[in-house]
Coordinates of C-alpha atoms in Angstrom, one line a residue:
X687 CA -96.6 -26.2 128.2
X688 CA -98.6 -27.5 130.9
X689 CA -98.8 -25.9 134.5
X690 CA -97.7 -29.3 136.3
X691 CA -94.8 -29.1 134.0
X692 CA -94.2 -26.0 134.1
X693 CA -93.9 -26.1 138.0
X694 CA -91.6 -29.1 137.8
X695 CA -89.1 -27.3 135.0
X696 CA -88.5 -24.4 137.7
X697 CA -88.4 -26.7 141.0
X698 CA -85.7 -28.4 138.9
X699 CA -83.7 -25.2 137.9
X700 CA -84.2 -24.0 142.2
X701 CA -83.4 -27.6 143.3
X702 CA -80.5 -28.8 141.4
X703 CA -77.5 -27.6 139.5
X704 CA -75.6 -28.8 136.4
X705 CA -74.3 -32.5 136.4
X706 CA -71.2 -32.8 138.4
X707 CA -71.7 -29.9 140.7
X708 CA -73.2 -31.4 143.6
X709 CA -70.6 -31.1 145.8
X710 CA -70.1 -28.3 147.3
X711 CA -66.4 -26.6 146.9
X712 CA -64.2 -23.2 146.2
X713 CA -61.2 -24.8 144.0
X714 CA -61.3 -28.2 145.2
X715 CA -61.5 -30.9 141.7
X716 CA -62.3 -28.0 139.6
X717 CA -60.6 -29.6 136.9
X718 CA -62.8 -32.7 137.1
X719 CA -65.4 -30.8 137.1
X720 CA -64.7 -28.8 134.0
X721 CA -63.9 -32.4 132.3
X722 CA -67.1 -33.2 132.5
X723 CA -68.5 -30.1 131.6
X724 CA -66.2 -30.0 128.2
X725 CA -67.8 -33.9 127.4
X726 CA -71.4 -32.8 128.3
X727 CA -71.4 -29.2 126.3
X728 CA -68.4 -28.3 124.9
X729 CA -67.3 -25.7 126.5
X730 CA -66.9 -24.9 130.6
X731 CA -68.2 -21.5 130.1
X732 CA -71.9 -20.5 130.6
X733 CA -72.8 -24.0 132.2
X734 CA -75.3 -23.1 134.3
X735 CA -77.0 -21.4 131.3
X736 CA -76.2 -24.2 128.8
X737 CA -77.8 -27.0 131.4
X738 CA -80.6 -24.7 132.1
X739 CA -81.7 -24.9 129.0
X740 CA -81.1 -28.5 128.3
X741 CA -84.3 -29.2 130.6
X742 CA -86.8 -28.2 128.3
X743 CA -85.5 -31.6 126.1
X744 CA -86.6 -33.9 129.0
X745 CA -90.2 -33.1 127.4
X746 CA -88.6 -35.0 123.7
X747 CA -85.5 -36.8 124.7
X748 CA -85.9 -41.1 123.5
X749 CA -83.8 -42.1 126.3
X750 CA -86.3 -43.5 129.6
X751 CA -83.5 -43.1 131.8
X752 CA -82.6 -40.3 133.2
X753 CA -79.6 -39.5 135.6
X754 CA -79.7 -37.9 138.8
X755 CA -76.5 -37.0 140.9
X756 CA -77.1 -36.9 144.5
X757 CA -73.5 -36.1 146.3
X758 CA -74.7 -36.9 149.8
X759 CA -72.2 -38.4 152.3
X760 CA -74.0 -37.0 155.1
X761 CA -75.7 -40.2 156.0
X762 CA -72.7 -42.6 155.2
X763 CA -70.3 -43.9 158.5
X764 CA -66.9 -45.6 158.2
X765 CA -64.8 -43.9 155.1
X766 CA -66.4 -41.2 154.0
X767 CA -65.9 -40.0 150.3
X768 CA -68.9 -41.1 148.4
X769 CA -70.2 -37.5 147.8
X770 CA -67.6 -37.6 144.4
X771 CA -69.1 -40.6 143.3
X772 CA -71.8 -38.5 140.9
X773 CA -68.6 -36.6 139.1
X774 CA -66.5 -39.3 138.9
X775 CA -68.6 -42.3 137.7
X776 CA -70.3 -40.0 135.0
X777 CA -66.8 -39.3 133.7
X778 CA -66.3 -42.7 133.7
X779 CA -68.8 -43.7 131.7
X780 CA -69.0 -41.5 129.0
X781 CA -65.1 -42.9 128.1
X782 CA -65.4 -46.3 129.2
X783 CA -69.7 -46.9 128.3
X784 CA -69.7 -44.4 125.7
X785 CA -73.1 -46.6 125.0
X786 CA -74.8 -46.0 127.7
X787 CA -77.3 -43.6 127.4
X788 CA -79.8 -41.0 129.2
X789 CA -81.1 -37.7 129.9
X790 CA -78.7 -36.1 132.2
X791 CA -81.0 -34.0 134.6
X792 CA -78.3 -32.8 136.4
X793 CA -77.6 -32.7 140.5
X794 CA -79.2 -32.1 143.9
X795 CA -78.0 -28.9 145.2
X796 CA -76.2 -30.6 148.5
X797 CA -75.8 -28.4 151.8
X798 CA -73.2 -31.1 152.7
X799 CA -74.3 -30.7 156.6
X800 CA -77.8 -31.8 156.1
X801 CA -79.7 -35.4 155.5
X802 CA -83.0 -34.5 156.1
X803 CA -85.4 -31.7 156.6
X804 CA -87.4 -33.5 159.6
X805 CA -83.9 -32.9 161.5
X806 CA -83.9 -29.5 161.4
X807 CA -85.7 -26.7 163.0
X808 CA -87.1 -24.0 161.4
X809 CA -84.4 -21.2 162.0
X810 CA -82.0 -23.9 160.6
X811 CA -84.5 -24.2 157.3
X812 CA -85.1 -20.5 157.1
X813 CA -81.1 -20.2 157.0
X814 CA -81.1 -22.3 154.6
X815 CA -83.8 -21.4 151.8
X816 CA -81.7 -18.5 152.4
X817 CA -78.4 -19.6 151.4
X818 CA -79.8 -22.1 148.6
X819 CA -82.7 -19.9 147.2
X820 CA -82.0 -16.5 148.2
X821 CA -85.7 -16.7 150.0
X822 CA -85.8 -17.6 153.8
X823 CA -89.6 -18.1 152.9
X824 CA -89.3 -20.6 149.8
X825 CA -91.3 -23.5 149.4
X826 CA -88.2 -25.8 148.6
X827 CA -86.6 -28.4 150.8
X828 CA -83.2 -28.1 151.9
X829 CA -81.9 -31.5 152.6
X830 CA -80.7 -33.7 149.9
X831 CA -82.9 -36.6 151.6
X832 CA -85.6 -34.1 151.1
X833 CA -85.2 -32.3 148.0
X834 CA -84.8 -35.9 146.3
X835 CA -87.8 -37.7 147.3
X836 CA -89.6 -33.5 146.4
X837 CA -88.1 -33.7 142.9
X838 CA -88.4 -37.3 141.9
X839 CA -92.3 -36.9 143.1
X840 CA -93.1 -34.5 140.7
X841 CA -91.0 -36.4 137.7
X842 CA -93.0 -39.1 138.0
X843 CA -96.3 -37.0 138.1
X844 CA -95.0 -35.6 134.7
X845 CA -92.9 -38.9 133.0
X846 CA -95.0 -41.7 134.6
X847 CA -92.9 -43.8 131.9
X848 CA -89.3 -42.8 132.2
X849 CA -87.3 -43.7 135.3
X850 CA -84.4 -42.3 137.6
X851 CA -81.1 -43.8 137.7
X852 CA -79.4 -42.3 140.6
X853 CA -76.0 -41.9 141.4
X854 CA -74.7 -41.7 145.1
X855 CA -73.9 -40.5 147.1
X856 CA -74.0 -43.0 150.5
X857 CA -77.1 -45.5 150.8
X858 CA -79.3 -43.0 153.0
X859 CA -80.0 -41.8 149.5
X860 CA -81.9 -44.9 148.4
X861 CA -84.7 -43.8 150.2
X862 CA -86.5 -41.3 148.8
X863 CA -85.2 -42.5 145.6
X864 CA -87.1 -46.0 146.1
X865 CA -90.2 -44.3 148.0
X866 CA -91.3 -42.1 145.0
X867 CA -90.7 -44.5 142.8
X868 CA -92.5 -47.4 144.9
X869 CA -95.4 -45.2 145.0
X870 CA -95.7 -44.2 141.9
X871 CA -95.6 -47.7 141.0
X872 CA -98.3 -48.2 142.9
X873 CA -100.5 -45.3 141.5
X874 CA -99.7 -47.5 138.3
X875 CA -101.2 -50.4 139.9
X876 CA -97.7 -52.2 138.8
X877 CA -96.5 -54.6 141.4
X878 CA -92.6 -53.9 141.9
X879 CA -89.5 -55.7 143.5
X880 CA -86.1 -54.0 144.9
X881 CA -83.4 -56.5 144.2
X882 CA -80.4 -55.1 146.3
X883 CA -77.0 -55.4 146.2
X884 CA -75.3 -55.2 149.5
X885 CA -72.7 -56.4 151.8
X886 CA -74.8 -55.6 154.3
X887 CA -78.2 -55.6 155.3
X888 CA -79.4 -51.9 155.9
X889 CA -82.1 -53.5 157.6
X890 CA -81.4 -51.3 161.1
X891 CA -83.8 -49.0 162.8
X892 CA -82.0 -46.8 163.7
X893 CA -77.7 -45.9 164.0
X894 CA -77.3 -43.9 167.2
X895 CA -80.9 -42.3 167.3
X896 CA -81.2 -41.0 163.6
X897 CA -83.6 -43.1 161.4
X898 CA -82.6 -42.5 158.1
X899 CA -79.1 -43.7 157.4
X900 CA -77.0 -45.5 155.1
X901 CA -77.5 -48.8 157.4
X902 CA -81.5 -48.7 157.7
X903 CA -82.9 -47.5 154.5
X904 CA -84.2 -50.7 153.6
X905 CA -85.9 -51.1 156.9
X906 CA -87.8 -48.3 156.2
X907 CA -88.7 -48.5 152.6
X908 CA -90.4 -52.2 153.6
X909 CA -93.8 -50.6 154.3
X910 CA -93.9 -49.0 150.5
X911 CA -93.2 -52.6 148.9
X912 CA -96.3 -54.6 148.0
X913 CA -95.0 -57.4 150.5
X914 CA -91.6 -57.4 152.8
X915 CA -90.4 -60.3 150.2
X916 CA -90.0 -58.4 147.6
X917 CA -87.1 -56.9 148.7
X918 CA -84.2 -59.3 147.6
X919 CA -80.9 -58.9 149.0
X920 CA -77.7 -60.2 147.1
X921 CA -74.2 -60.5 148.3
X922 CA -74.8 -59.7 151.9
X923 CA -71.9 -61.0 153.9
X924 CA -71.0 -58.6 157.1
X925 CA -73.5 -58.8 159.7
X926 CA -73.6 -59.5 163.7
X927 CA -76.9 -61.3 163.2
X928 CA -77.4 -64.6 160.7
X929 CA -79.3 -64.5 157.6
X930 CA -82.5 -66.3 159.4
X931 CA -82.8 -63.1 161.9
X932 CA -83.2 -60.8 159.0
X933 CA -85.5 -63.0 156.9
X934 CA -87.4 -64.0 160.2
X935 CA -87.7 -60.0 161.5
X936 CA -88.6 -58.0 158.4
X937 CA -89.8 -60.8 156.3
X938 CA -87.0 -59.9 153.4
X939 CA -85.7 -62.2 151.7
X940 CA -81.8 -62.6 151.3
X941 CA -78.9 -64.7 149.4
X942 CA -75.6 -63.9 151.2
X943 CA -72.5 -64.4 149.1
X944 CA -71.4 -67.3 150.4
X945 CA -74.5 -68.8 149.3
X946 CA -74.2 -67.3 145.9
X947 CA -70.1 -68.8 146.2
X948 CA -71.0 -72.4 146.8
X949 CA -74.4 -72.6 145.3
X950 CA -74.0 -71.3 141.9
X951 CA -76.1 -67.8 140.5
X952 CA -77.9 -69.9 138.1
X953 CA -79.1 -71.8 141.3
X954 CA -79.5 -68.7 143.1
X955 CA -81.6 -66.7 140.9
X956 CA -83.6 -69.8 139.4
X957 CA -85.1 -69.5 142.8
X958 CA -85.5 -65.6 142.8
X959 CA -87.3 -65.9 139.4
X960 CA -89.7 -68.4 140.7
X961 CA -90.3 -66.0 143.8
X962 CA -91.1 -63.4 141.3
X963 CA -93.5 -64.8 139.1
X964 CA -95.3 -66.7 142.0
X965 CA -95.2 -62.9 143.6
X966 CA -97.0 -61.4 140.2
X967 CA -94.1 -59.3 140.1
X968 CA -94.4 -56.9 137.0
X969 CA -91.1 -54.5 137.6
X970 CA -87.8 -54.1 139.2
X971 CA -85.8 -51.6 140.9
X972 CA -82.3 -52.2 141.4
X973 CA -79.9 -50.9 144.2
X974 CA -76.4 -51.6 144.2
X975 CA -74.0 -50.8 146.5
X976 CA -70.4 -50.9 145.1
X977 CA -68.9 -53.2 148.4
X978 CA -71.1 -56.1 147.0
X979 CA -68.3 -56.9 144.6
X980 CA -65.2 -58.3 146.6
X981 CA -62.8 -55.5 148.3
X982 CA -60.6 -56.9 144.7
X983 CA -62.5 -54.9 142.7
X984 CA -64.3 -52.1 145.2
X985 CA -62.0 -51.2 147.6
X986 CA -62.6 -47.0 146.8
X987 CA -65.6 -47.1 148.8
X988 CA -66.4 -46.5 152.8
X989 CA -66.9 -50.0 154.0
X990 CA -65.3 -52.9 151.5
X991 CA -65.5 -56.6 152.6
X992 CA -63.5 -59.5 151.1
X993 CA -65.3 -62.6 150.1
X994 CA -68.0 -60.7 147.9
X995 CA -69.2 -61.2 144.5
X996 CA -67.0 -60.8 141.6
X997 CA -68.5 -58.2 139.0
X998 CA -69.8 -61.5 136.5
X999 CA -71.5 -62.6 138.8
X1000 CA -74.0 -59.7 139.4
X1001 CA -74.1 -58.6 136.1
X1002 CA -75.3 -62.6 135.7
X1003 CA -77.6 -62.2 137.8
X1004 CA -78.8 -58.9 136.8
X1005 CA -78.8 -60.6 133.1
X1006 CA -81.4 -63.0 134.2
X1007 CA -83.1 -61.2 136.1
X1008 CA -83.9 -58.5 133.0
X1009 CA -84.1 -61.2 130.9
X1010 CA -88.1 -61.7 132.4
X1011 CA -88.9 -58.6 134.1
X1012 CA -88.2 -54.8 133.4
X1013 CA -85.8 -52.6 135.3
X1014 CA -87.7 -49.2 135.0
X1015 CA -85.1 -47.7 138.1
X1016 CA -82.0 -48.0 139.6
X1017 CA -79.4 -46.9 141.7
X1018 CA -75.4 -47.2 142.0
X1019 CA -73.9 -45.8 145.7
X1020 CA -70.9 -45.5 148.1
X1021 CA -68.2 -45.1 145.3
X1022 CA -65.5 -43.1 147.0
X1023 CA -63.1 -42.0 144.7
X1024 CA -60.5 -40.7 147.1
X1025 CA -61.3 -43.4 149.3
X1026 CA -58.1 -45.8 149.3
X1027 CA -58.4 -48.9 152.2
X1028 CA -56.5 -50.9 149.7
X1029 CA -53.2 -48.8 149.9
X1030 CA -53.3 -48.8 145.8
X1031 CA -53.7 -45.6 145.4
X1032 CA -55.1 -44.3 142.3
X1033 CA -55.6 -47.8 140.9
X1034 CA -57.9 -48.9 143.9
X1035 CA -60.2 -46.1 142.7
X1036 CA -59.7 -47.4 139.1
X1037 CA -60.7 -50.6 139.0
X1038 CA -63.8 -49.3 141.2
X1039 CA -64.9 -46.7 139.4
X1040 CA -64.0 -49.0 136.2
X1041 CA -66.8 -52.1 137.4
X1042 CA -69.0 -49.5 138.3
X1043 CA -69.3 -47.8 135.2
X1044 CA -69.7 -51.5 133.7
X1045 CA -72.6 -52.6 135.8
X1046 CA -74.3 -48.7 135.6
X1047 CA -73.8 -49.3 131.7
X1048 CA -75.8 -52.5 132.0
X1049 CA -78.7 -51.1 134.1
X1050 CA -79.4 -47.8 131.9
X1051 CA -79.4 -50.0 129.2
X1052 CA -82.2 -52.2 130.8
X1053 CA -83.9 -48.7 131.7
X1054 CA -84.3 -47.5 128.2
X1055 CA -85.5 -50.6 126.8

């Protein structure tokens, strides 16, 4: 056992907690929790002891995916909810994509107050490592923005070929998720696109003086990528500004769902292949944001929009796109469970949680190829 891994097993076991347990609660779901638990290991007794152990398999599991829960909804806006997307869409899957596959490595302990460590001073840290650790001295971070980008660091120091697939969790999360992985891409020497699905841009600067945030992720990720064009957005539709503002300020490059409506996706993503192979592209990394499908079929999340895509048409496009390059990591965010715009009730978060699971399914697939 080597000392980099070795120091990576017990950040783990400080950092995060078994899969499902993100969010922070007394009683609240307890019975979803112990669902999963029962499908995981068996039993709901002795988790904590029964995932612990579990870690050492990362070292000799097959599976090149591996899943990360981050139950963040700090950074989100409108609804808010998406913190029980981790428990619910792994439940989810295992009945629904009982195929799809990977090393479940469990949650980021979430102090549901927090988003990132630079926000805080360091009374508020000290506090913290307190109440997370037991150590108002430790060397762990205490904001899931933080401890995410801290842990998926060192995993990619230790399993350079292996990716995350992370499950949010509101969009502030795909930042630290996307910056260790750009740079470790780059300590590859691999040249790497993010293809993002969106209703909306994310391309802010900031949302009422705080940086990091489920609208201006992107906009901040840009200076990782190899070039601002390789971050492809798909089924943008709600924005004050036109698609030419975007493509004209950060250089991105977009194909709004109208476009994708009218045009075709064989059309569409003829063009995004040829932008790829004239780029030298050599991976992918996807993001997907449930409220690109049409509120029809994603309505359980905090900002649906009608007139999206329907779920064929990004897992066509996801299709062709793996069909020439490899997704090595990847990202579904802002499914809210208890989230109900639609007035449906229970089936609202059904059918979400339902196309979901089907378009996760299809990227840890990818991943472990």
């Amino acid at each position: 056992m080597t000392a980099k891994w070795q120091d990576f097993r017990t950040k783990v076991a400080q950092c995060l907690c078994p899969p499902g347990n993100g969010v922070f609660t007394v009683n609240t779901a307890q019975e979803r929790k112990a669902a999963l638990q029962q499908k995981l290991y068996g039993q709901t007794d002795n988790v904590e002891a029964l995932w612990q152990a579990s870690l050492d398999g990362l070292q000799t599991t097959e599976h090149k995916a591996v899943m990360l829960g981050i139950s963040s909804d700090c950074g989100g806006g409108i609804l808010r909810g998406a913190n029980w997307g981790p428990l619910f869409l792994r439940n989810t899957l295992i009945e629904q994509q009982p195929q799809a596959q990977a090393f479940d490595l469990g949650d980021v302990r979430v102090i549901p107050h927090l988003l990132h460590d630079k926000y805080l001073n360091e009374g508020t840290i000290s506090n913290c490592q307190k109440a997370l650790y037991a150590d108002t001295d430790s060397e762990y971070h205490v904001s899931p923005l933080s401890i995410t980008e801290d842990v998926c660091t060192d995993f990619y120091a230790n399993f350079p070929e292996k990716g995350i697939f992370g499950i949010g969790g509101d969009h502030s999360i795909s930042y630290p998720l996307t910056k260790a992985y750009l740079k470790a891409k780059r300590e590859q020497g691999k040249k790497v696109a993010i293809i993002h699905f969106d209703a909306h841009t994310d391309l802010l600067v900031e949302r009422l003086g705080i940086d990091l945030c489920f609208g201006s992720w992107c906009t901040h990720i840009l200076e990782y990528l190899p070039s601002p064009s390789h971050l492809i957005q798909f089924g943008i539709r709600s924005s004050g500004k036109p698609k030419a503002h975007w493509e004209g300020t950060f250089g991105v490059k977009q194909h709004w769902a109208q476009e994708i409506n009218e045009r075709g996706t064989d059309a569409v993503v003829a063009e995004v292949l040829a932008q790829l192979r004239a780029d030298g592209v050599d991976e992918l990394y996807v993001s997907f944001d449930i409220d690109a499908l049409d509120s029809e079929f994603a309505s359980a999340t905090g900002t649906p929009e009608k007139d999206g895509l329907n779920p064929q048409q990004a897992l066509d496009i996801l299709a062709a796109l793996a069909a020439e390059f490899p997704i090595t990591g990847a990202d579904m965010m802002e499914i809210a469970p208890f989230t109900d715009s639609s007035l449906e009730g229970k089936s609202s978060s059904e059918t979400t949680l339902r196309e979901g699971a089907k378009i996760s399914a299809f990227l840890l697939e990818q991943m472990n190829k």
